[in-house]
Amino acid sequence: MKDNRVYLIHIRDCITRIKQYTVEGKEVFFQDIKTQDAVLRNLQVMCESVQKLPSDWKNTYPEIEWSNIAGFRNRLTHEYLNVDLDIVWSVIEKYLPDLERTIEAMAQEYWNI
């Protein structure tokens, strides 16, 4: 069994990469297939790691829509031919900052378990 803190590290790393890859903005993201591929891959890994976090950890932060993250992961993974880049960009802008803050709070709260 993996130490659950590993998933926090994976999530943090993915968020950092996504932010780095999208720093030039929406227009560059939409024009660069390599950036799209990198962002989509990191979103998949991030969402998978979120799913593996213990339920009691996630229950402590009900403001995050954890089930939507799982659904988004499934869509990215299984319906990859129908991924809407506008939705992906919206997730990056609207939801990633809150998730990042929550993961940082989780790391502080649960790191010494």
JSON list of C-alpha atoms in Angstrom, two decimals, residues 17-60:
[
{"chain": "A", "resi": 17, "resn": "ARG", "atom": "CA", "xyz": [3.30, 21.62, -14.47]},
{"chain": "A", "resi": 18, "resn": "ILE", "atom": "CA", "xyz": [-0.12, 22.65, -15.73]},
{"chain": "A", "resi": 19, "resn": "LYS", "atom": "CA", "xyz": [0.49, 26.18, -14.51]},
{"chain": "A", "resi": 20, "resn": "GLN", "atom": "CA", "xyz": [3.91, 26.23, -16.20]},
{"chain": "A", "resi": 21, "resn": "TYR", "atom": "CA", "xyz": [2.51, 24.89, -19.46]},
{"chain": "A", "resi": 22, "resn": "THR", "atom": "CA", "xyz": [-0.33, 27.39, -19.57]},
{"chain": "A", "resi": 23, "resn": "VAL", "atom": "CA", "xyz": [1.47, 30.50, -18.34]},
{"chain": "A", "resi": 24, "resn": "GLU", "atom": "CA", "xyz": [1.42, 32.01, -21.85]},
{"chain": "A", "resi": 25, "resn": "GLY", "atom": "CA", "xyz": [-2.36, 31.98, -21.88]},
{"chain": "A", "resi": 26, "resn": "LYS", "atom": "CA", "xyz": [-5.34, 30.54, -23.65]},
{"chain": "A", "resi": 27, "resn": "GLU", "atom": "CA", "xyz": [-4.36, 31.49, -27.20]},
{"chain": "A", "resi": 28, "resn": "VAL", "atom": "CA", "xyz": [-1.01, 29.65, -26.99]},
{"chain": "A", "resi": 29, "resn": "PHE", "atom": "CA", "xyz": [-2.70, 26.67, -25.35]},
{"chain": "A", "resi": 30, "resn": "PHE", "atom": "CA", "xyz": [-5.22, 26.43, -28.20]},
{"chain": "A", "resi": 31, "resn": "GLN", "atom": "CA", "xyz": [-2.52, 26.73, -30.86]},
{"chain": "A", "resi": 32, "resn": "ASP", "atom": "CA", "xyz": [0.05, 24.30, -29.47]},
{"chain": "A", "resi": 33, "resn": "ILE", "atom": "CA", "xyz": [-0.80, 20.60, -29.64]},
{"chain": "A", "resi": 34, "resn": "LYS", "atom": "CA", "xyz": [2.22, 19.66, -27.52]},
{"chain": "A", "resi": 35, "resn": "THR", "atom": "CA", "xyz": [1.03, 21.94, -24.74]},
{"chain": "A", "resi": 36, "resn": "GLN", "atom": "CA", "xyz": [-2.46, 20.49, -25.01]},
{"chain": "A", "resi": 37, "resn": "ASP", "atom": "CA", "xyz": [-1.07, 16.96, -24.77]},
{"chain": "A", "resi": 38, "resn": "ALA", "atom": "CA", "xyz": [1.09, 17.85, -21.77]},
{"chain": "A", "resi": 39, "resn": "VAL", "atom": "CA", "xyz": [-1.78, 19.56, -19.96]},
{"chain": "A", "resi": 40, "resn": "LEU", "atom": "CA", "xyz": [-4.25, 16.75, -20.67]},
{"chain": "A", "resi": 41, "resn": "ARG", "atom": "CA", "xyz": [-1.79, 14.12, -19.45]},
{"chain": "A", "resi": 42, "resn": "ASN", "atom": "CA", "xyz": [-1.14, 16.02, -16.23]},
{"chain": "A", "resi": 43, "resn": "LEU", "atom": "CA", "xyz": [-4.85, 16.54, -15.68]},
{"chain": "A", "resi": 44, "resn": "GLN", "atom": "CA", "xyz": [-5.36, 12.77, -16.05]},
{"chain": "A", "resi": 45, "resn": "VAL", "atom": "CA", "xyz": [-2.61, 11.94, -13.55]},
{"chain": "A", "resi": 46, "resn": "MET", "atom": "CA", "xyz": [-3.81, 14.63, -11.17]},
{"chain": "A", "resi": 47, "resn": "CYS", "atom": "CA", "xyz": [-7.41, 13.42, -11.27]},
{"chain": "A", "resi": 48, "resn": "GLU", "atom": "CA", "xyz": [-6.33, 9.80, -10.80]},
{"chain": "A", "resi": 49, "resn": "SER", "atom": "CA", "xyz": [-4.29, 10.79, -7.75]},
{"chain": "A", "resi": 50, "resn": "VAL", "atom": "CA", "xyz": [-7.23, 12.78, -6.38]},
{"chain": "A", "resi": 51, "resn": "GLN", "atom": "CA", "xyz": [-9.38, 9.66, -6.64]},
{"chain": "A", "resi": 52, "resn": "LYS", "atom": "CA", "xyz": [-6.85, 7.74, -4.56]},
{"chain": "A", "resi": 53, "resn": "LEU", "atom": "CA", "xyz": [-6.87, 10.20, -1.67]},
{"chain": "A", "resi": 54, "resn": "PRO", "atom": "CA", "xyz": [-8.57, 8.78, 1.42]},
{"chain": "A", "resi": 55, "resn": "SER", "atom": "CA", "xyz": [-12.26, 9.61, 1.66]},
{"chain": "A", "resi": 56, "resn": "ASP", "atom": "CA", "xyz": [-11.87, 11.02, 5.16]},
{"chain": "A", "resi": 57, "resn": "TRP", "atom": "CA", "xyz": [-9.31, 13.51, 3.86]},
{"chain": "A", "resi": 58, "resn": "LYS", "atom": "CA", "xyz": [-11.65, 14.60, 1.08]},
{"chain": "A", "resi": 59, "resn": "ASN", "atom": "CA", "xyz": [-14.64, 14.75, 3.40]},
{"chain": "A", "resi": 60, "resn": "THR", "atom": "CA", "xyz": [-12.77, 17.39, 5.41]}
]
